[in-house]
Amino acid sequence: MNYEYKKILTIQDISCVGQCSLTVALPILSACGMETAILPSAVLSTHTAGFSGFTFRDLTDDMPAIIEHWRREKISFDCIYTGYLGSIKQVGYVKDILDTMGKEGSVRVVDPAFADNGKLYPIFNDEYVAAMRTLLPSSDILVPNISEACFLSGMEYKESYDEAYIDGLLSALVKLGASTVVLTGVGYEPNMTGVVVYENGKKSYYPHRRIAKGCHGTGDVYASAFTGALLRGHSAYDAAKIAADYTVICIENTQGDADHWYGVKFETALPELIKML
Ligand code: PXL
């Protein structure tokens, strides 16, 4: 084995059908060669973006006993990666985990996972956004899209913008306590998008092709591949680039299949991801 094998805890929902959250994060992190542990935030029959009448079981009340058991067993993690959470109360438990359950030198990746295209996902509201803001000082790397960055910072959401607007978002997030920010979906030209990595006051941009607007599940594919590549020892910028290239291939491999509107066929591109690592 020519890399360090690490244990990662990911906290997000189980959407039984829909290719997002844990059903995406686990195979991607495993493909990156890492041990996975999970704390499911909720169980849904499907994700909430496009299916109607989904079921939702909030697992908040299971969390204290799980955390307590882990503490008794002295369990800790090399990385804690959070995504879609189940309730405002749960955010407090997740903050506690971020603050106390990492090993020395661990990395905490927070994907806000609550908004897209300027809108909050169905179950969330402003109070949830305020709760999520409290996670920023407990994160090492925040991976928002522009919508989430706007809700967190209170800045207006814009479809088209310039670099000054993006700089404003980044500095607002840092003021709220974020350290490194990996801002996804940043495009200054038609048919292009990209990712901005803001680290130690330095901003780097990786532009790439924008294939289709608003593909479901790509945020989770991106954040999972980013986290896996980071744990494999890549810099935040290189991990951001690998995750972007992988996500683009996933979208390409899904295009043209109208029945597959709810997610991307990320499994088909795992061999490419492994090569990039
Ligand atoms: O992909 C983000 C996500 C995760 N989990 C659930 C969702 C969504 C996006 O809509 O509904 C349940």
Coordinates of C-alpha atoms and ligand atoms in Angstrom, one line a residue:
M1 CA 0.0 0.0 0.0
N2 CA 1.6 3.3 -1.1
Y3 CA -0.7 5.7 0.8
E4 CA -1.9 6.3 4.3
Y5 CA -5.2 4.4 5.0
K6 CA -7.5 6.7 6.9
K7 CA -10.8 6.4 8.8
I8 CA -13.5 8.8 7.7
L9 CA -16.8 9.5 9.4
T10 CA -19.5 10.9 7.0
I11 CA -22.7 12.3 8.4
Q12 CA -25.5 12.7 5.9
D13 CA -28.9 11.1 5.0
I14 CA -29.8 7.8 3.6
S15 CA -32.0 8.6 0.5
C16 CA -33.0 5.0 -0.3
V17 CA -33.4 5.8 -4.0
G18 CA -32.0 8.7 -5.9
Q19 CA -28.1 8.5 -6.0
C20 CA -27.2 11.1 -3.4
S21 CA -25.8 11.4 0.1
L22 CA -24.6 8.1 1.6
T23 CA -25.3 6.0 -1.4
V24 CA -22.8 8.2 -3.3
A25 CA -20.3 9.1 -0.6
L26 CA -19.6 5.5 0.6
P27 CA -18.7 4.0 -2.8
I28 CA -16.6 7.0 -3.8
L29 CA -14.7 7.1 -0.5
S30 CA -14.2 3.4 -0.6
A31 CA -12.9 3.7 -4.2
C32 CA -10.4 6.3 -2.8
G33 CA -9.1 3.5 -0.6
M34 CA -10.5 4.8 2.7
E35 CA -12.3 3.1 5.6
T36 CA -15.8 4.6 6.1
A37 CA -18.0 5.0 9.1
I38 CA -21.4 6.6 9.0
L39 CA -23.9 8.6 11.1
P40 CA -27.1 8.7 9.1
S41 CA -28.9 12.0 9.7
A42 CA -32.3 10.8 8.3
V43 CA -33.8 8.1 6.2
L44 CA -35.9 9.2 3.2
S45 CA -37.6 7.0 0.6
T46 CA -36.0 9.2 -2.1
H47 CA -34.2 12.5 -2.2
T48 CA -36.4 15.6 -2.2
A49 CA -35.5 17.2 -5.5
G50 CA -38.1 16.1 -8.0
F51 CA -39.8 13.2 -6.3
S52 CA -43.1 14.0 -4.6
G53 CA -44.5 12.4 -1.4
F54 CA -41.1 11.2 -0.1
T55 CA -41.0 9.8 3.5
F56 CA -38.6 11.3 6.0
R57 CA -37.5 9.7 9.3
D58 CA -35.4 12.1 11.3
L59 CA -32.7 10.3 13.2
T60 CA -31.7 13.2 15.5
D61 CA -32.9 11.4 18.7
D62 CA -30.6 8.4 18.0
M63 CA -27.5 10.6 17.9
P64 CA -26.8 11.3 21.6
A65 CA -26.6 7.5 22.5
I66 CA -24.5 6.8 19.4
I67 CA -22.1 9.6 20.3
E68 CA -22.0 8.4 23.9
H69 CA -21.2 4.9 22.8
W70 CA -18.4 6.0 20.5
R71 CA -16.9 8.1 23.4
R72 CA -17.0 5.0 25.7
E73 CA -15.2 3.0 23.0
K74 CA -12.7 5.9 22.4
I75 CA -13.6 6.0 18.7
S76 CA -12.1 8.9 16.7
F77 CA -11.6 9.7 13.0
D78 CA -9.0 11.0 10.6
C79 CA -11.7 12.9 8.8
I80 CA -15.3 14.0 9.5
Y81 CA -17.3 14.9 6.4
T82 CA -20.8 16.3 6.8
G83 CA -23.6 16.8 4.3
Y84 CA -27.4 16.9 4.3
L85 CA -28.6 16.9 8.0
G86 CA -32.0 16.2 9.4
S87 CA -32.9 18.9 11.8
I88 CA -31.8 22.1 13.6
K89 CA -31.3 20.2 16.9
Q90 CA -29.1 17.7 15.0
V91 CA -26.7 20.5 13.9
G92 CA -25.7 20.9 17.5
Y93 CA -24.8 17.2 17.9
V94 CA -22.8 17.4 14.6
K95 CA -20.9 20.4 15.8
D96 CA -20.0 18.5 19.0
I97 CA -18.7 15.6 16.8
L98 CA -16.7 18.0 14.6
D99 CA -15.2 19.6 17.7
T100 CA -14.4 16.5 19.7
M101 CA -14.1 13.3 17.6
G102 CA -11.3 14.1 15.3
K103 CA -7.9 12.5 15.8
E104 CA -4.8 14.8 16.1
G105 CA -4.3 16.3 12.6
S106 CA -7.8 15.3 11.4
V107 CA -9.6 17.2 8.7
R108 CA -13.2 18.4 8.9
V109 CA -15.1 18.9 5.6
V110 CA -18.5 20.6 5.8
D111 CA -20.7 20.5 2.7
P112 CA -23.7 22.7 3.7
A113 CA -25.9 20.7 1.3
F114 CA -29.1 22.7 1.8
A115 CA -29.6 24.8 -1.3
D116 CA -29.2 25.0 -5.1
N117 CA -30.2 27.5 -7.8
G118 CA -30.8 30.2 -5.3
K119 CA -33.4 28.1 -3.4
L120 CA -33.4 26.1 -0.1
Y121 CA -34.2 22.4 -0.4
P122 CA -37.8 21.7 0.7
I123 CA -37.3 20.8 4.4
F124 CA -35.0 23.7 5.2
N125 CA -35.7 27.3 6.4
D126 CA -33.8 30.4 7.6
E127 CA -33.5 29.0 11.1
Y128 CA -31.7 25.9 9.7
V129 CA -29.4 28.2 7.7
A130 CA -28.6 30.1 11.0
A131 CA -27.8 26.8 12.7
M132 CA -25.6 25.7 9.8
R133 CA -23.7 29.0 10.1
T134 CA -22.5 27.7 13.6
L135 CA -20.6 24.8 11.9
L136 CA -18.3 27.1 10.0
P137 CA -15.8 27.7 12.8
S138 CA -15.8 24.0 13.4
S139 CA -14.8 23.2 9.8
D140 CA -11.4 23.0 8.2
I141 CA -12.8 23.0 4.6
L142 CA -16.2 24.3 3.6
V143 CA -17.5 23.1 0.2
P144 CA -20.5 25.2 -0.6
N145 CA -22.1 26.1 -4.0
I146 CA -22.9 29.7 -4.7
S147 CA -26.5 29.4 -3.4
E148 CA -25.3 28.0 0.0
A149 CA -22.6 30.6 0.2
C150 CA -25.3 33.3 -0.3
F151 CA -27.7 31.9 2.3
L152 CA -24.8 31.5 4.8
S153 CA -23.4 35.0 4.2
G154 CA -26.7 36.8 3.7
M155 CA -25.5 38.1 0.3
E156 CA -27.9 38.3 -2.7
Y157 CA -28.0 35.3 -5.1
K158 CA -27.0 36.2 -8.6
E159 CA -27.1 34.1 -11.8
S160 CA -24.4 36.1 -13.4
Y161 CA -21.7 37.9 -11.5
D162 CA -18.1 39.0 -11.6
E163 CA -15.0 38.2 -9.6
A164 CA -15.7 40.9 -7.1
Y165 CA -19.0 39.3 -6.2
I166 CA -17.2 35.9 -5.6
D167 CA -14.5 37.7 -3.5
G168 CA -17.3 39.2 -1.4
L169 CA -18.8 35.7 -0.8
L170 CA -15.4 34.3 0.1
S171 CA -14.5 37.0 2.6
A172 CA -18.0 36.9 4.2
L173 CA -17.6 33.1 4.7
V174 CA -14.2 33.6 6.2
K175 CA -15.6 36.3 8.6
L176 CA -18.2 33.8 9.7
G177 CA -15.4 31.4 10.8
A178 CA -14.7 29.3 7.7
S179 CA -11.0 28.4 7.1
T180 CA -10.5 27.0 3.6
V181 CA -13.4 27.4 1.2
V182 CA -13.9 25.3 -1.9
L183 CA -16.7 27.2 -3.8
T184 CA -18.2 25.2 -6.6
G185 CA -20.2 26.2 -9.7
V186 CA -18.3 29.4 -10.3
G187 CA -18.4 30.4 -14.0
Y188 CA -17.7 33.7 -15.7
E189 CA -18.4 32.7 -19.3
P190 CA -21.3 30.8 -21.0
N191 CA -20.9 27.0 -21.0
M192 CA -18.1 27.2 -18.4
T193 CA -18.1 26.7 -14.7
G194 CA -15.4 26.0 -12.2
V195 CA -14.2 25.8 -8.6
V196 CA -12.5 28.5 -6.5
V197 CA -10.2 27.4 -3.7
Y198 CA -9.6 30.0 -1.1
E199 CA -6.9 29.0 1.3
N200 CA -4.7 31.1 3.6
G201 CA -5.8 34.3 1.9
K202 CA -4.9 32.9 -1.5
K203 CA -7.5 32.3 -4.2
S204 CA -7.0 29.7 -7.0
Y205 CA -9.5 29.0 -9.8
Y206 CA -10.0 25.8 -11.8
P207 CA -12.4 26.5 -14.7
H208 CA -14.0 23.6 -16.5
R209 CA -16.7 22.8 -19.0
R210 CA -20.3 23.2 -17.9
I211 CA -22.2 20.3 -19.5
A212 CA -25.7 20.7 -18.1
K213 CA -27.4 23.0 -15.6
G214 CA -28.7 21.6 -12.3
C215 CA -27.8 17.9 -12.5
H216 CA -29.1 16.3 -9.3
G217 CA -26.6 14.7 -6.9
T218 CA -23.5 16.3 -8.4
G219 CA -22.8 18.2 -5.2
D220 CA -22.5 15.0 -3.3
V221 CA -20.4 13.4 -6.0
Y222 CA -18.1 16.4 -6.0
A223 CA -17.7 16.7 -2.2
S224 CA -17.1 13.0 -1.8
A225 CA -14.5 12.8 -4.5
F226 CA -12.9 16.0 -3.1
T227 CA -12.7 14.5 0.4
G228 CA -11.3 11.2 -0.9
A229 CA -8.6 12.9 -3.0
L230 CA -7.7 15.2 -0.1
L231 CA -7.3 12.2 2.2
R232 CA -5.1 10.5 -0.4
G233 CA -2.7 13.4 0.2
H234 CA -3.6 15.8 -2.6
S235 CA -3.6 19.6 -1.8
A236 CA -7.0 21.2 -1.5
Y237 CA -6.5 22.7 -5.0
D238 CA -5.5 19.4 -6.6
A239 CA -8.4 17.6 -4.8
A240 CA -10.8 20.2 -6.1
K241 CA -9.5 19.7 -9.6
I242 CA -9.7 15.9 -9.5
A243 CA -13.2 16.1 -8.1
A244 CA -14.3 18.5 -10.8
D245 CA -12.8 16.4 -13.6
Y246 CA -14.5 13.3 -12.2
T247 CA -17.9 15.0 -11.8
V248 CA -17.7 16.2 -15.4
I249 CA -17.2 12.6 -16.6
C250 CA -20.1 11.4 -14.4
I251 CA -22.4 14.0 -16.0
E252 CA -21.2 13.1 -19.5
N253 CA -21.8 9.4 -18.8
T254 CA -25.4 10.2 -17.7
Q255 CA -26.3 12.6 -20.5
G256 CA -28.8 11.4 -23.1
D257 CA -30.7 9.1 -20.6
A258 CA -33.9 11.0 -19.8
D259 CA -35.0 8.3 -17.4
H260 CA -31.9 9.0 -15.3
W261 CA -32.9 12.6 -14.3
Y262 CA -32.5 12.1 -10.5
G263 CA -28.8 11.5 -10.2
V264 CA -25.6 10.8 -12.1
K265 CA -24.1 7.5 -13.0
F266 CA -21.0 8.1 -10.9
E267 CA -20.2 4.4 -10.7
T268 CA -19.2 4.3 -14.4
A269 CA -16.4 6.8 -13.8
L270 CA -14.9 5.3 -10.7
P271 CA -12.0 3.8 -12.7
E272 CA -11.1 7.2 -14.0
L273 CA -11.3 8.7 -10.5
I274 CA -8.9 6.0 -9.2
K275 CA -6.5 6.7 -12.0
M276 CA -6.5 10.4 -11.1
L277 CA -5.7 9.7 -7.5
Ligands
PXL1 O1 -27.8 16.0 -3.0 C1 -28.2 16.7 -1.9 C2 -29.4 16.1 -1.2 C3 -29.1 15.1 -0.2 N1 -30.1 14.5 0.4 C4 -31.4 14.8 0.1 C5 -31.7 15.7 -0.9 C6 -30.7 16.4 -1.5 C7 -31.0 17.3 -2.6 O2 -32.1 17.7 -2.9 O3 -33.0 16.0 -1.1 C8 -32.5 14.1 0.9

